Coordinates of C-alpha atoms in Angstrom, one line a residue:
M12 CA 0.0 0.0 0.0
H13 CA 1.4 3.4 -1.0
A14 CA 0.9 6.3 1.4
F15 CA 2.5 9.7 2.0
I16 CA 2.4 12.9 4.1
V17 CA 3.1 16.4 2.6
E18 CA 3.4 19.5 4.7
P19 CA 4.1 22.7 2.6
P20 CA 2.8 26.0 4.1
D21 CA 0.3 27.1 1.5
V22 CA -2.5 25.5 -0.5
S23 CA -0.8 25.7 -3.9
R24 CA 2.4 24.0 -2.9
A25 CA 0.6 21.4 -0.8
W26 CA -1.7 20.5 -3.6
L27 CA 1.1 20.4 -6.2
E28 CA 3.4 18.3 -4.1
A29 CA 0.6 15.8 -3.4
C30 CA -0.1 15.6 -7.1
T31 CA 3.6 15.2 -7.9
R32 CA 4.0 12.4 -5.3
L33 CA 1.0 10.6 -6.9
A34 CA 2.4 10.9 -10.4
G35 CA 5.3 8.7 -9.3
L36 CA 3.2 5.9 -7.9
P37 CA 1.6 2.9 -9.7
E38 CA -1.8 3.8 -11.1
N39 CA -1.2 7.4 -9.9
R40 CA -3.0 6.7 -6.6
A41 CA -2.2 6.2 -2.9
F42 CA -4.1 5.2 0.2
H43 CA -4.4 7.1 3.5
T44 CA -2.6 10.2 2.3
V45 CA -2.2 13.2 4.6
V46 CA -1.9 16.8 3.4
R47 CA -1.1 19.3 6.2
I48 CA -1.3 23.0 5.4
T49 CA -0.2 25.8 7.7
N50 CA -2.0 28.6 5.7
P51 CA -4.7 27.1 3.5
L52 CA -5.9 30.5 2.3
Q53 CA -2.5 31.5 0.9
E54 CA -2.0 30.7 -2.8
D55 CA 0.6 31.1 -5.5
P56 CA -1.2 33.3 -8.1
H57 CA 0.7 31.9 -11.0
L58 CA -0.2 28.3 -10.2
R59 CA -3.8 29.2 -9.6
A60 CA -4.1 31.1 -12.9
E61 CA -2.6 28.1 -14.8
L62 CA -4.9 25.7 -13.0
D63 CA -7.9 27.8 -13.9
R64 CA -6.8 27.9 -17.5
L65 CA -6.2 24.1 -17.7
R66 CA -9.5 23.4 -16.1
A67 CA -11.4 25.7 -18.5
A68 CA -9.7 23.9 -21.4
R69 CA -11.1 20.5 -20.4
T70 CA -14.2 19.4 -22.3
K71 CA -14.4 15.7 -21.4
P72 CA -15.2 15.7 -18.6
L73 CA -16.2 19.3 -18.2
L74 CA -14.8 20.7 -15.0
Y75 CA -16.3 23.4 -12.8
P76 CA -14.2 26.5 -12.0
V77 CA -12.2 26.2 -8.7
D78 CA -14.5 28.9 -7.2
T79 CA -17.5 26.8 -7.8
V80 CA -15.9 23.8 -6.1
V81 CA -15.1 26.1 -3.1
N82 CA -18.6 27.4 -2.8
T83 CA -20.1 23.9 -2.6
L84 CA -18.3 23.5 0.7
F85 CA -18.2 27.1 1.9
P86 CA -20.2 30.0 0.3
V87 CA -17.4 32.6 0.4
E88 CA -19.2 35.5 -1.2
L89 CA -22.4 35.0 0.9
A90 CA -20.4 34.7 4.1
A91 CA -18.6 38.0 3.3
T92 CA -21.9 39.8 3.6
C93 CA -23.0 38.2 6.9
D94 CA -22.1 39.5 10.3
T95 CA -23.1 36.5 12.3
H96 CA -23.2 32.7 11.8
Q97 CA -27.0 32.8 12.4
E98 CA -27.4 35.2 9.5
L99 CA -25.3 33.0 7.2
T100 CA -27.3 29.9 8.1
S101 CA -30.7 31.6 7.6
R102 CA -29.8 33.0 4.2
Y103 CA -28.2 29.8 3.0
R104 CA -31.1 27.7 4.1
A105 CA -33.4 30.1 2.2
L106 CA -31.4 29.5 -0.9
Y107 CA -30.9 25.7 -0.3
P108 CA -34.0 24.4 -2.1
R109 CA -33.0 26.3 -5.3
L110 CA -29.4 25.1 -5.0
C111 CA -30.6 21.5 -4.8
E112 CA -32.6 21.9 -8.0
V113 CA -29.2 22.0 -9.8
R114 CA -28.4 18.5 -11.0
R115 CA -25.0 18.3 -9.4
N116 CA -26.6 19.3 -6.1
A117 CA -29.5 16.9 -6.3
R118 CA -28.5 15.2 -3.0
G119 CA -27.4 18.4 -1.3
T120 CA -24.2 20.3 -0.8
Y121 CA -21.4 19.9 1.7
F122 CA -22.2 23.2 3.3
G123 CA -25.9 22.3 3.4
R124 CA -25.0 19.2 5.4
L125 CA -23.0 21.4 7.8
V126 CA -25.8 23.9 8.5
A127 CA -28.9 21.9 7.6
Y128 CA -28.1 18.2 8.3
P129 CA -31.2 16.1 7.7
G130 CA -33.4 15.5 10.8
T131 CA -34.9 12.3 12.0
Y132 CA -38.5 11.1 12.5
D133 CA -38.3 12.1 16.2
K134 CA -36.4 15.3 15.5
P135 CA -37.4 16.4 12.0
E136 CA -35.8 19.9 12.2
P137 CA -32.5 20.2 10.3
V138 CA -29.4 20.6 12.4
D139 CA -26.9 23.4 12.2
Q140 CA -23.8 21.5 13.0
L141 CA -21.5 24.6 12.6
A142 CA -23.5 26.4 15.2
R143 CA -22.9 23.5 17.6
V144 CA -19.2 23.6 16.9
I145 CA -19.1 27.3 17.5
R146 CA -21.0 27.0 20.8
R147 CA -18.7 24.3 22.0
L148 CA -15.5 26.0 21.1
D149 CA -16.7 29.2 22.6
K150 CA -17.5 27.5 25.9
L151 CA -14.1 25.7 25.8
R152 CA -12.3 29.0 25.2
S153 CA -14.0 30.8 28.1
S154 CA -13.9 28.0 30.6
A155 CA -11.3 25.4 31.5
K156 CA -14.0 23.3 33.0
W157 CA -14.5 21.2 29.9
S158 CA -11.6 19.1 28.9
A159 CA -13.1 17.0 26.2
V160 CA -16.0 17.0 23.8
Y161 CA -17.0 13.7 22.4
E162 CA -17.3 13.8 18.6
A163 CA -20.7 13.8 17.1
G164 CA -19.6 11.2 14.6
T165 CA -20.1 8.4 17.2
A166 CA -23.8 9.2 17.3
H167 CA -26.5 10.9 15.2
V168 CA -26.0 14.7 15.0
T169 CA -29.5 15.3 16.5
D170 CA -28.5 13.7 19.7
D171 CA -27.9 15.8 22.8
D172 CA -24.9 18.0 22.3
A173 CA -24.1 18.6 26.0
P174 CA -20.3 18.3 26.6
Q175 CA -19.0 15.3 28.6
E176 CA -16.8 16.2 31.6
E177 CA -13.6 14.3 32.3
E178 CA -10.5 14.9 34.3
P179 CA -9.0 18.3 33.4
V180 CA -6.7 18.1 30.4
P181 CA -7.4 21.4 28.8
T182 CA -4.7 21.6 26.1
G183 CA -6.4 19.6 23.4
V184 CA -10.2 19.0 22.8
S185 CA -12.2 18.3 19.7
T186 CA -15.7 18.5 18.2
E187 CA -16.9 17.2 14.9
A188 CA -19.3 18.0 12.1
V189 CA -20.7 15.0 10.1
I190 CA -21.3 15.1 6.4
R191 CA -22.5 11.6 5.6
A192 CA -26.2 10.7 6.4
A193 CA -26.4 7.0 6.5
A194 CA -30.1 6.8 5.6
L195 CA -29.6 9.0 2.5
D196 CA -26.1 8.3 1.2
T197 CA -26.2 4.7 0.1
Q198 CA -24.1 4.9 -3.1
T199 CA -20.5 3.7 -2.7
L200 CA -18.9 6.2 -5.1
D201 CA -21.3 9.1 -5.0
F202 CA -21.8 12.2 -2.8
P203 CA -20.5 12.7 -0.2
C204 CA -16.8 11.9 -0.6
L205 CA -16.1 14.2 2.4
S206 CA -17.2 12.2 5.5
H207 CA -16.6 14.5 8.4
C208 CA -14.7 17.6 9.8
S209 CA -13.1 17.5 13.2
F210 CA -12.2 20.7 14.9
Q211 CA -9.5 20.7 17.6
F212 CA -9.1 23.5 20.2
D213 CA -5.6 24.2 21.7
S214 CA -6.1 26.2 24.8
A215 CA -2.4 26.8 25.2
T216 CA -2.3 29.0 22.0
D217 CA -6.0 29.8 21.6
T218 CA -6.0 28.2 18.2
V219 CA -8.5 25.9 16.4
H220 CA -7.2 23.2 14.0
L221 CA -9.3 21.4 11.4
A222 CA -8.9 17.8 10.2
A223 CA -11.1 16.6 7.3
Y224 CA -11.5 13.1 6.1
Y225 CA -12.4 12.2 2.5
R226 CA -13.3 8.6 1.4
S227 CA -11.7 9.4 -1.9
H228 CA -10.1 12.5 -3.5
Y229 CA -9.7 13.3 -7.2
M230 CA -6.8 15.8 -7.1
F231 CA -7.3 17.7 -10.4
D232 CA -11.1 17.7 -10.3
R233 CA -11.8 18.6 -6.7
A234 CA -8.9 18.7 -4.2
Y235 CA -7.6 22.3 -4.8
G236 CA -11.0 23.8 -4.3
N237 CA -11.7 21.5 -1.4
Y238 CA -8.5 22.7 0.4
L239 CA -9.4 26.3 -0.1
A240 CA -13.0 25.8 1.0
L241 CA -11.8 24.0 4.2
G242 CA -9.5 26.9 4.9
H243 CA -12.4 29.4 4.6
L244 CA -14.6 27.1 6.8
Y245 CA -12.3 26.9 9.8
A246 CA -11.4 30.6 9.4
W247 CA -15.1 31.3 9.7
V248 CA -15.4 29.1 12.9
A249 CA -12.2 30.8 14.3
R250 CA -13.7 34.2 13.7
H251 CA -16.9 33.5 15.5
T252 CA -15.1 31.9 18.5
Q253 CA -12.4 34.6 18.8
L254 CA -9.8 32.0 18.1
T255 CA -6.8 31.9 15.7
P256 CA -6.9 29.5 12.7
G257 CA -4.3 26.8 13.2
T258 CA -3.4 24.0 10.8
L259 CA -5.6 22.3 8.2
T260 CA -5.0 18.5 7.8
V261 CA -6.8 16.7 5.0
M262 CA -6.8 12.9 4.9
A263 CA -7.9 10.8 2.0
G264 CA -8.8 7.1 2.1
C265 CA -7.8 6.9 -1.6
A266 CA -6.2 9.9 -3.5
R267 CA -6.1 9.7 -7.3
L268 CA -4.2 11.9 -9.8
D269 CA -6.7 12.6 -12.6
C270 CA -4.7 14.9 -14.9
T271 CA -2.2 14.3 -17.7
K272 CA 1.5 14.4 -17.5
S273 CA 1.6 17.6 -19.7
E274 CA -1.0 19.3 -17.4
L275 CA 1.0 18.4 -14.3
S276 CA 4.3 19.6 -16.0
A277 CA 2.7 23.0 -16.9
L278 CA 1.6 23.5 -13.3
Q279 CA 5.0 22.5 -11.9
H280 CA 6.7 25.2 -14.0
T281 CA 4.4 28.0 -12.8
L282 CA 5.8 28.2 -9.3
T283 CA 8.0 31.2 -8.6
T284 CA 9.8 29.1 -6.0
P285 CA 10.0 25.5 -7.3
L286 CA 9.1 22.7 -5.0
F287 CA 11.9 20.7 -3.5
G288 CA 13.0 18.1 -6.0
L289 CA 11.2 19.5 -9.0
G290 CA 14.1 21.6 -10.4
A291 CA 13.9 25.0 -11.9

C-alpha cells in the first residue's frame, strides 16, 4: 500500500506536491494520504491562474471552476456579507431548495450538510452543526471546566450535544461535524466523498485546527478547491469563536491523480519558488 504525508505551508504547494507524489506511484494513486497546510488561504497566483486555464480547457469531462468547487463546501461571497453565523445559516437555508434543483446538487451540498443536516423522524428539524461547533468551542475558550467534547460522529447529530466532563486536560479538545447521512447516502462512489470535519481546540495557544477526512479524492477535479474551502470554513469558525486559525489537515482514504503528464508539468513550471526536487 502506498501512502504519504506532505506539509508545505500554502494550499498551492501542498496540492502540487501531493499531485507530484501521486504521479510517481503505480496507477497514480495512494491510500491514507495526509496533506497538512499551515495557511490554506494562501495561494501562488501563477499556479492558480494556470490551474484555472487548464480546467477551463477541459471538455471531457467538463470541470467546474475552482471557485464553484469552493462554494459547494463554503459560500465565500455570501459569508462575506454576513455579520453572524446565524445570518449566514438563515440566508443559506433560504437558498438551499433552489441550489438542490441544480443537477450536481441533487443530493445536497457539503455546506448544506453542515448547516442543515437532515433531521430524523423524532427530531425532524434540520441541524446546524457549525452552530454547535461554535458554541462548544466558545465554551471551551471561556472556561477550562470542559476538557473533552465527544465527537458527534459516534452518534446521530440530532442527539444531545451537551459536553461530557472528564479529568481536566485542557490543552487539546475536539468537536466534529458529520457530512454523511447513513439513511440517504447509500451509493458507494457518490456524494459525499467528504465524511466529516473534526475541529480541535488548543487552549495553550487559543487556536483551532481542522482535520477533514475524504473517502476518496480526485486531485485535479476537486482537491484544490476543497483545500481552499476548508480553509475558509475553519477561518469562519475561528472568527466566531475569537480563536486563531491553526493547521488544516486533509486525509484521503484513496487519492487519485486525474490529470495528464503535460498538465502536471505545466503546473510545476508556474511556481516562482519551485518545490523541492522539481528543479527550476
